[in-house]
């Protein structure tokens, strides 16, 4: 949910994280990676100051009859003793590598693949009985410029080769992929008479239309016929944007392009109504029988900024400081309880993934500007926040 300026900042962060992860993880062409720390099964469950005990598997088991529950992590976090890794292993059953599967991490140079950091996360997740969401094969961010060079035939072949190489490398290990990420127009505030449904991106401009989406899904199905293929986008909780996402999905299905589901990032704010998010899920399942819904990047920011903050870093809401205001924690808990109560009644929802483990892990501490944010289910100390308690215990008084 960020504009280009904020994205540019994120790219820098992604680059830094990649450097850190390659420093501790290695690549397929360098020395063998440092052995991955095994989290001791005897680690005592964290007990919060209020006496709440986070039992092993509480979060994932609370939804075991409904959907899997995942989180995002980076390769440099999966070391023995890392608190976020420990919590991920204890509470979640799906992992999304936060950066390591993006094109600029996998193939910074055309035809040369660096699977080391992604392999490290994937193997760690599998060895901890978690599955992996592959994120993302096609995105207009974190993508080297060479992808956009040449004729349409050259662009298409290069894209198909990339998708085939990546999916074949992870064959049997990753069976769910965000094939395209954020392809819906962001010009949503003009209503339905804007420029949608296709987003004006480097991919769209290089090809001259949105055919690259079809190419990507067709190549993905051919490379891994059994994998679940997703289109994932942000702000689908906004009905204007969701209408355009629906138009793209409708178009794909009409053309026989293989798509299995829609991913809803759900980067929410404290004042986002849960009803909008649930309506997006319903839109998919009501119109497209058989399509799956995933929540792919859930978080709830404590800041409500004007557009100028995202566009140019100006007029951003002031930093709340290191302590989360209790009334905001309560609002976050209420919103997430309402959302999860709605999600469990919707059988098309097969996986719900939050974008990070502890509040300090979140990208929202840096975007759209550097501030302390509190968007996730665990606080900086690793204690379960009111939101986690509210979604796992209906008797918990918010
Ligand atoms: C988007 C992407 C994610 C991540 C976040 C910000 O939502 O899909 O991979 O980069 O932005 O961290």
mmCIF file of N, CA, C and O in Angstrom, residues 93-102 106 114-127 130-137 162-179 220-221 223-230 260 294 353:
data_model
loop_
_atom_site.group_PDB
_atom_site.id
_atom_site.type_symbol
_atom_site.label_atom_id
_atom_site.label_comp_id
_atom_site.label_asym_id
_atom_site.label_seq_id
_atom_site.Cartn_x
_atom_site.Cartn_y
_atom_site.Cartn_z
ATOM 1 N N UNK A 93 1.949 -22.099 11.135
ATOM 2 C CA UNK A 93 2.236 -23.282 10.313
ATOM 3 C C UNK A 93 2.463 -22.959 8.834
ATOM 4 O O UNK A 93 2.488 -23.861 7.999
ATOM 5 N N UNK A 94 2.656 -21.686 8.523
ATOM 6 C CA UNK A 94 3.037 -21.280 7.166
ATOM 7 C C UNK A 94 4.102 -20.187 7.282
ATOM 8 O O UNK A 94 4.026 -19.340 8.171
ATOM 9 N N UNK A 95 5.061 -20.222 6.395
ATOM 10 C CA UNK A 95 6.100 -19.180 6.347
ATOM 11 C C UNK A 95 6.125 -18.561 4.947
ATOM 12 O O UNK A 95 6.095 -19.274 3.941
ATOM 13 N N UNK A 96 6.173 -17.232 4.898
ATOM 14 C CA UNK A 96 6.468 -16.533 3.645
ATOM 15 C C UNK A 96 7.844 -15.891 3.794
ATOM 16 O O UNK A 96 8.043 -15.080 4.712
ATOM 17 N N UNK A 97 8.802 -16.235 2.939
ATOM 18 C CA UNK A 97 10.074 -15.489 2.965
ATOM 19 C C UNK A 97 9.785 -14.029 2.610
ATOM 20 O O UNK A 97 9.162 -13.742 1.591
ATOM 21 N N UNK A 98 10.239 -13.113 3.483
ATOM 22 C CA UNK A 98 9.831 -11.719 3.300
ATOM 23 C C UNK A 98 10.457 -11.088 2.053
ATOM 24 O O UNK A 98 9.807 -10.296 1.362
ATOM 25 N N UNK A 99 11.714 -11.397 1.773
ATOM 26 C CA UNK A 99 12.396 -10.815 0.603
ATOM 27 C C UNK A 99 12.977 -11.859 -0.336
ATOM 28 O O UNK A 99 13.185 -11.598 -1.517
ATOM 29 N N UNK A 100 13.330 -13.009 0.192
ATOM 30 C CA UNK A 100 14.317 -13.880 -0.464
ATOM 31 C C UNK A 100 13.842 -14.536 -1.753
ATOM 32 O O UNK A 100 14.646 -15.093 -2.490
ATOM 33 N N UNK A 101 12.537 -14.496 -2.020
ATOM 34 C CA UNK A 101 12.029 -15.079 -3.270
ATOM 35 C C UNK A 101 11.695 -14.016 -4.305
ATOM 36 O O UNK A 101 11.105 -14.321 -5.339
ATOM 37 N N UNK A 102 12.040 -12.782 -4.037
ATOM 38 C CA UNK A 102 11.745 -11.733 -5.016
ATOM 39 C C UNK A 102 12.804 -11.766 -6.125
ATOM 40 O O UNK A 102 13.954 -12.168 -5.898
ATOM 41 N N UNK A 106 16.645 -13.476 -6.234
ATOM 42 C CA UNK A 106 16.858 -14.775 -6.875
ATOM 43 C C UNK A 106 17.770 -14.646 -8.105
ATOM 44 O O UNK A 106 18.638 -15.476 -8.339
ATOM 45 N N UNK A 114 20.484 -17.312 -7.525
ATOM 46 C CA UNK A 114 21.010 -17.368 -6.164
ATOM 47 C C UNK A 114 19.880 -17.812 -5.245
ATOM 48 O O UNK A 114 19.093 -17.000 -4.757
ATOM 49 N N UNK A 115 19.787 -19.113 -5.038
ATOM 50 C CA UNK A 115 18.688 -19.650 -4.239
ATOM 51 C C UNK A 115 19.055 -19.813 -2.765
ATOM 52 O O UNK A 115 18.231 -20.264 -1.974
ATOM 53 N N UNK A 116 20.305 -19.505 -2.392
ATOM 54 C CA UNK A 116 20.790 -19.822 -1.045
ATOM 55 C C UNK A 116 19.907 -19.335 0.092
ATOM 56 O O UNK A 116 19.407 -20.137 0.889
ATOM 57 N N UNK A 117 19.680 -18.010 0.205
ATOM 58 C CA UNK A 117 18.873 -17.527 1.341
ATOM 59 C C UNK A 117 17.443 -18.070 1.328
ATOM 60 O O UNK A 117 16.895 -18.413 2.379
ATOM 61 N N UNK A 118 16.836 -18.173 0.146
ATOM 62 C CA UNK A 118 15.462 -18.710 0.091
ATOM 63 C C UNK A 118 15.454 -20.180 0.483
ATOM 64 O O UNK A 118 14.591 -20.629 1.245
ATOM 65 N N UNK A 119 16.440 -20.937 -0.003
ATOM 66 C CA UNK A 119 16.528 -22.351 0.384
ATOM 67 C C UNK A 119 16.607 -22.495 1.902
ATOM 68 O O UNK A 119 16.024 -23.398 2.488
ATOM 69 N N UNK A 120 17.362 -21.594 2.496
ATOM 70 C CA UNK A 120 17.577 -21.667 3.930
ATOM 71 C C UNK A 120 16.250 -21.519 4.683
ATOM 72 O O UNK A 120 15.953 -22.275 5.598
ATOM 73 N N UNK A 121 15.442 -20.544 4.265
ATOM 74 C CA UNK A 121 14.147 -20.353 4.927
ATOM 75 C C UNK A 121 13.225 -21.533 4.629
ATOM 76 O O UNK A 121 12.563 -22.061 5.523
ATOM 77 N N UNK A 122 13.183 -21.933 3.376
ATOM 78 C CA UNK A 122 12.245 -22.995 2.981
ATOM 79 C C UNK A 122 12.572 -24.279 3.744
ATOM 80 O O UNK A 122 11.685 -24.927 4.317
ATOM 81 N N UNK A 123 13.840 -24.635 3.803
ATOM 82 C CA UNK A 123 14.196 -25.881 4.485
ATOM 83 C C UNK A 123 13.956 -25.785 5.990
ATOM 84 O O UNK A 123 13.542 -26.756 6.631
ATOM 85 N N UNK A 124 14.201 -24.610 6.534
ATOM 86 C CA UNK A 124 13.904 -24.407 7.960
ATOM 87 C C UNK A 124 12.409 -24.564 8.219
ATOM 88 O O UNK A 124 11.997 -25.240 9.172
ATOM 89 N N UNK A 125 11.586 -23.951 7.362
ATOM 90 C CA UNK A 125 10.134 -24.046 7.544
ATOM 91 C C UNK A 125 9.685 -25.504 7.441
ATOM 92 O O UNK A 125 8.944 -26.001 8.307
ATOM 93 N N UNK A 126 10.140 -26.196 6.403
ATOM 94 C CA UNK A 126 9.696 -27.580 6.217
ATOM 95 C C UNK A 126 10.145 -28.462 7.376
ATOM 96 O O UNK A 126 9.397 -29.319 7.840
ATOM 97 N N UNK A 127 11.360 -28.207 7.872
ATOM 98 C CA UNK A 127 11.843 -29.046 8.973
ATOM 99 C C UNK A 127 11.109 -28.744 10.273
ATOM 100 O O UNK A 127 11.181 -29.504 11.225
ATOM 101 N N UNK A 130 6.193 -26.638 8.805
ATOM 102 C CA UNK A 130 5.428 -25.529 8.236
ATOM 103 C C UNK A 130 5.447 -25.653 6.716
ATOM 104 O O UNK A 130 6.387 -26.230 6.155
ATOM 105 N N UNK A 131 4.437 -25.093 6.057
ATOM 106 C CA UNK A 131 4.469 -25.007 4.603
ATOM 107 C C UNK A 131 4.965 -23.606 4.223
ATOM 108 O O UNK A 131 5.144 -22.741 5.097
ATOM 109 N N UNK A 132 5.176 -23.383 2.936
ATOM 110 C CA UNK A 132 5.764 -22.112 2.489
ATOM 111 C C UNK A 132 4.888 -21.478 1.407
ATOM 112 O O UNK A 132 4.419 -22.174 0.499
ATOM 113 N N UNK A 133 4.655 -20.169 1.535
ATOM 114 C CA UNK A 133 4.027 -19.412 0.439
ATOM 115 C C UNK A 133 5.157 -18.802 -0.395
ATOM 116 O O UNK A 133 6.003 -18.069 0.130
ATOM 117 N N UNK A 134 5.138 -19.075 -1.662
ATOM 118 C CA UNK A 134 6.137 -18.504 -2.563
ATOM 119 C C UNK A 134 5.715 -17.106 -2.982
ATOM 120 O O UNK A 134 4.683 -16.917 -3.596
ATOM 121 N N UNK A 135 6.549 -16.117 -2.657
ATOM 122 C CA UNK A 135 6.162 -14.708 -2.847
ATOM 123 C C UNK A 135 7.358 -13.920 -3.334
ATOM 124 O O UNK A 135 8.328 -13.828 -2.604
ATOM 125 N N UNK A 136 7.349 -13.394 -4.495
ATOM 126 C CA UNK A 136 6.335 -13.380 -5.523
ATOM 127 C C UNK A 136 7.071 -13.510 -6.856
ATOM 128 O O UNK A 136 8.170 -12.976 -7.015
ATOM 129 N N UNK A 137 6.465 -14.216 -7.808
ATOM 130 C CA UNK A 137 7.165 -14.437 -9.078
ATOM 131 C C UNK A 137 7.228 -13.178 -9.927
ATOM 132 O O UNK A 137 8.245 -12.887 -10.555
ATOM 133 N N UNK A 162 12.357 -17.693 -16.285
ATOM 134 C CA UNK A 162 12.554 -17.383 -14.859
ATOM 135 C C UNK A 162 11.564 -18.168 -14.000
ATOM 136 O O UNK A 162 11.939 -18.824 -13.025
ATOM 137 N N UNK A 163 10.300 -18.091 -14.372
ATOM 138 C CA UNK A 163 9.261 -18.767 -13.583
ATOM 139 C C UNK A 163 9.511 -20.271 -13.553
ATOM 140 O O UNK A 163 9.421 -20.917 -12.505
ATOM 141 N N UNK A 164 9.881 -20.823 -14.687
ATOM 142 C CA UNK A 164 10.139 -22.266 -14.753
ATOM 143 C C UNK A 164 11.329 -22.641 -13.866
ATOM 144 O O UNK A 164 11.265 -23.599 -13.091
ATOM 145 N N UNK A 165 12.393 -21.863 -13.951
ATOM 146 C CA UNK A 165 13.592 -22.181 -13.156
ATOM 147 C C UNK A 165 13.288 -22.114 -11.662
ATOM 148 O O UNK A 165 13.688 -22.983 -10.882
ATOM 149 N N UNK A 166 12.562 -21.080 -11.251
ATOM 150 C CA UNK A 166 12.293 -20.905 -9.816
ATOM 151 C C UNK A 166 11.340 -21.992 -9.320
ATOM 152 O O UNK A 166 11.586 -22.642 -8.296
ATOM 153 N N UNK A 167 10.273 -22.221 -10.057
ATOM 154 C CA UNK A 167 9.298 -23.204 -9.569
ATOM 155 C C UNK A 167 9.862 -24.620 -9.608
ATOM 156 O O UNK A 167 9.573 -25.430 -8.728
ATOM 157 N N UNK A 168 10.679 -24.908 -10.595
ATOM 158 C CA UNK A 168 11.284 -26.251 -10.633
ATOM 159 C C UNK A 168 12.293 -26.417 -9.500
ATOM 160 O O UNK A 168 12.400 -27.487 -8.910
ATOM 161 N N UNK A 169 13.013 -25.346 -9.170
ATOM 162 C CA UNK A 169 13.969 -25.448 -8.059
ATOM 163 C C UNK A 169 13.258 -25.810 -6.753
ATOM 164 O O UNK A 169 13.780 -26.578 -5.946
ATOM 165 N N UNK A 170 12.062 -25.227 -6.556
ATOM 166 C CA UNK A 170 11.344 -25.465 -5.293
ATOM 167 C C UNK A 170 10.259 -26.540 -5.435
ATOM 168 O O UNK A 170 9.393 -26.650 -4.565
ATOM 169 N N UNK A 171 10.327 -27.319 -6.511
ATOM 170 C CA UNK A 171 9.293 -28.349 -6.753
ATOM 171 C C UNK A 171 9.149 -29.245 -5.529
ATOM 172 O O UNK A 171 10.138 -29.721 -4.972
ATOM 173 N N UNK A 172 7.922 -29.446 -5.101
ATOM 174 C CA UNK A 172 7.667 -30.302 -3.944
ATOM 175 C C UNK A 172 7.887 -29.608 -2.617
ATOM 176 O O UNK A 172 7.463 -30.096 -1.575
ATOM 177 N N UNK A 173 8.574 -28.477 -2.632
ATOM 178 C CA UNK A 173 8.826 -27.752 -1.368
ATOM 179 C C UNK A 173 7.919 -26.539 -1.234
ATOM 180 O O UNK A 173 7.509 -26.177 -0.129
ATOM 181 N N UNK A 174 7.626 -25.867 -2.352
ATOM 182 C CA UNK A 174 6.680 -24.756 -2.325
ATOM 183 C C UNK A 174 5.559 -25.098 -3.297
ATOM 184 O O UNK A 174 5.803 -25.285 -4.493
ATOM 185 N N UNK A 175 4.345 -25.168 -2.790
ATOM 186 C CA UNK A 175 3.211 -25.551 -3.643
ATOM 187 C C UNK A 175 2.140 -24.462 -3.698
ATOM 188 O O UNK A 175 1.054 -24.690 -4.216
ATOM 189 N N UNK A 176 2.439 -23.286 -3.137
ATOM 190 C CA UNK A 176 1.538 -22.133 -3.211
ATOM 191 C C UNK A 176 2.367 -20.931 -3.653
ATOM 192 O O UNK A 176 3.384 -20.621 -3.009
ATOM 193 N N UNK A 177 1.954 -20.279 -4.728
ATOM 194 C CA UNK A 177 2.751 -19.159 -5.253
ATOM 195 C C UNK A 177 1.895 -17.922 -5.492
ATOM 196 O O UNK A 177 0.808 -18.029 -6.073
ATOM 197 N N UNK A 178 2.386 -16.770 -5.062
ATOM 198 C CA UNK A 178 1.853 -15.505 -5.567
ATOM 199 C C UNK A 178 2.500 -15.321 -6.935
ATOM 200 O O UNK A 178 3.679 -14.967 -7.041
ATOM 201 N N UNK A 179 1.734 -15.604 -7.967
ATOM 202 C CA UNK A 179 2.308 -15.520 -9.322
ATOM 203 C C UNK A 179 2.469 -14.061 -9.720
ATOM 204 O O UNK A 179 3.503 -13.663 -10.247
ATOM 205 N N UNK A 220 3.519 -20.686 -14.985
ATOM 206 C CA UNK A 220 3.518 -21.279 -13.640
ATOM 207 C C UNK A 220 2.775 -22.606 -13.643
ATOM 208 O O UNK A 220 3.236 -23.589 -13.051
ATOM 209 N N UNK A 221 1.639 -22.651 -14.297
ATOM 210 C CA UNK A 221 0.888 -23.921 -14.340
ATOM 211 C C UNK A 221 1.712 -25.001 -15.050
ATOM 212 O O UNK A 221 1.758 -26.153 -14.605
ATOM 213 N N UNK A 223 4.957 -25.189 -15.247
ATOM 214 C CA UNK A 223 6.146 -25.562 -14.471
ATOM 215 C C UNK A 223 5.785 -26.432 -13.279
ATOM 216 O O UNK A 223 6.572 -27.295 -12.871
ATOM 217 N N UNK A 224 4.637 -26.200 -12.676
ATOM 218 C CA UNK A 224 4.238 -26.955 -11.476
ATOM 219 C C UNK A 224 2.732 -27.163 -11.521
ATOM 220 O O UNK A 224 1.979 -26.419 -10.899
ATOM 221 N N UNK A 225 2.292 -28.178 -12.254
ATOM 222 C CA UNK A 225 0.848 -28.353 -12.478
ATOM 223 C C UNK A 225 0.042 -28.491 -11.190
ATOM 224 O O UNK A 225 -1.126 -28.132 -11.150
ATOM 225 N N UNK A 226 0.660 -28.976 -10.113
ATOM 226 C CA UNK A 226 -0.093 -29.173 -8.872
ATOM 227 C C UNK A 226 -0.081 -27.983 -7.938
ATOM 228 O O UNK A 226 -0.720 -28.018 -6.884
ATOM 229 N N UNK A 227 0.642 -26.936 -8.280
ATOM 230 C CA UNK A 227 0.768 -25.802 -7.353
ATOM 231 C C UNK A 227 -0.473 -24.918 -7.405
ATOM 232 O O UNK A 227 -1.153 -24.838 -8.428
ATOM 233 N N UNK A 228 -0.772 -24.264 -6.287
ATOM 234 C CA UNK A 228 -1.864 -23.285 -6.234
ATOM 235 C C UNK A 228 -1.317 -21.919 -6.629
ATOM 236 O O UNK A 228 -0.321 -21.447 -6.075
ATOM 237 N N UNK A 229 -2.000 -21.299 -7.583
ATOM 238 C CA UNK A 229 -1.499 -20.059 -8.180
ATOM 239 C C UNK A 229 -2.391 -18.881 -7.803
ATOM 240 O O UNK A 229 -3.601 -18.909 -8.040
ATOM 241 N N UNK A 230 -1.757 -17.837 -7.245
ATOM 242 C CA UNK A 230 -2.505 -16.688 -6.728
ATOM 243 C C UNK A 230 -2.142 -15.376 -7.417
ATOM 244 O O UNK A 230 -0.991 -15.167 -7.820
ATOM 245 N N UNK A 260 -5.830 -20.025 -9.242
ATOM 246 C CA UNK A 260 -6.533 -20.797 -8.211
ATOM 247 C C UNK A 260 -7.077 -19.938 -7.085
ATOM 248 O O UNK A 260 -7.936 -20.399 -6.331
ATOM 249 N N UNK A 294 -6.836 -16.246 0.140
ATOM 250 C CA UNK A 294 -5.803 -16.199 1.170
ATOM 251 C C UNK A 294 -5.687 -14.756 1.666
ATOM 252 O O UNK A 294 -5.794 -13.823 0.859
ATOM 253 N N UNK A 353 -2.237 -15.016 6.785
ATOM 254 C CA UNK A 353 -0.816 -14.788 7.058
ATOM 255 C C UNK A 353 -0.586 -13.355 7.513
ATOM 256 O O UNK A 353 -1.017 -12.420 6.836
#
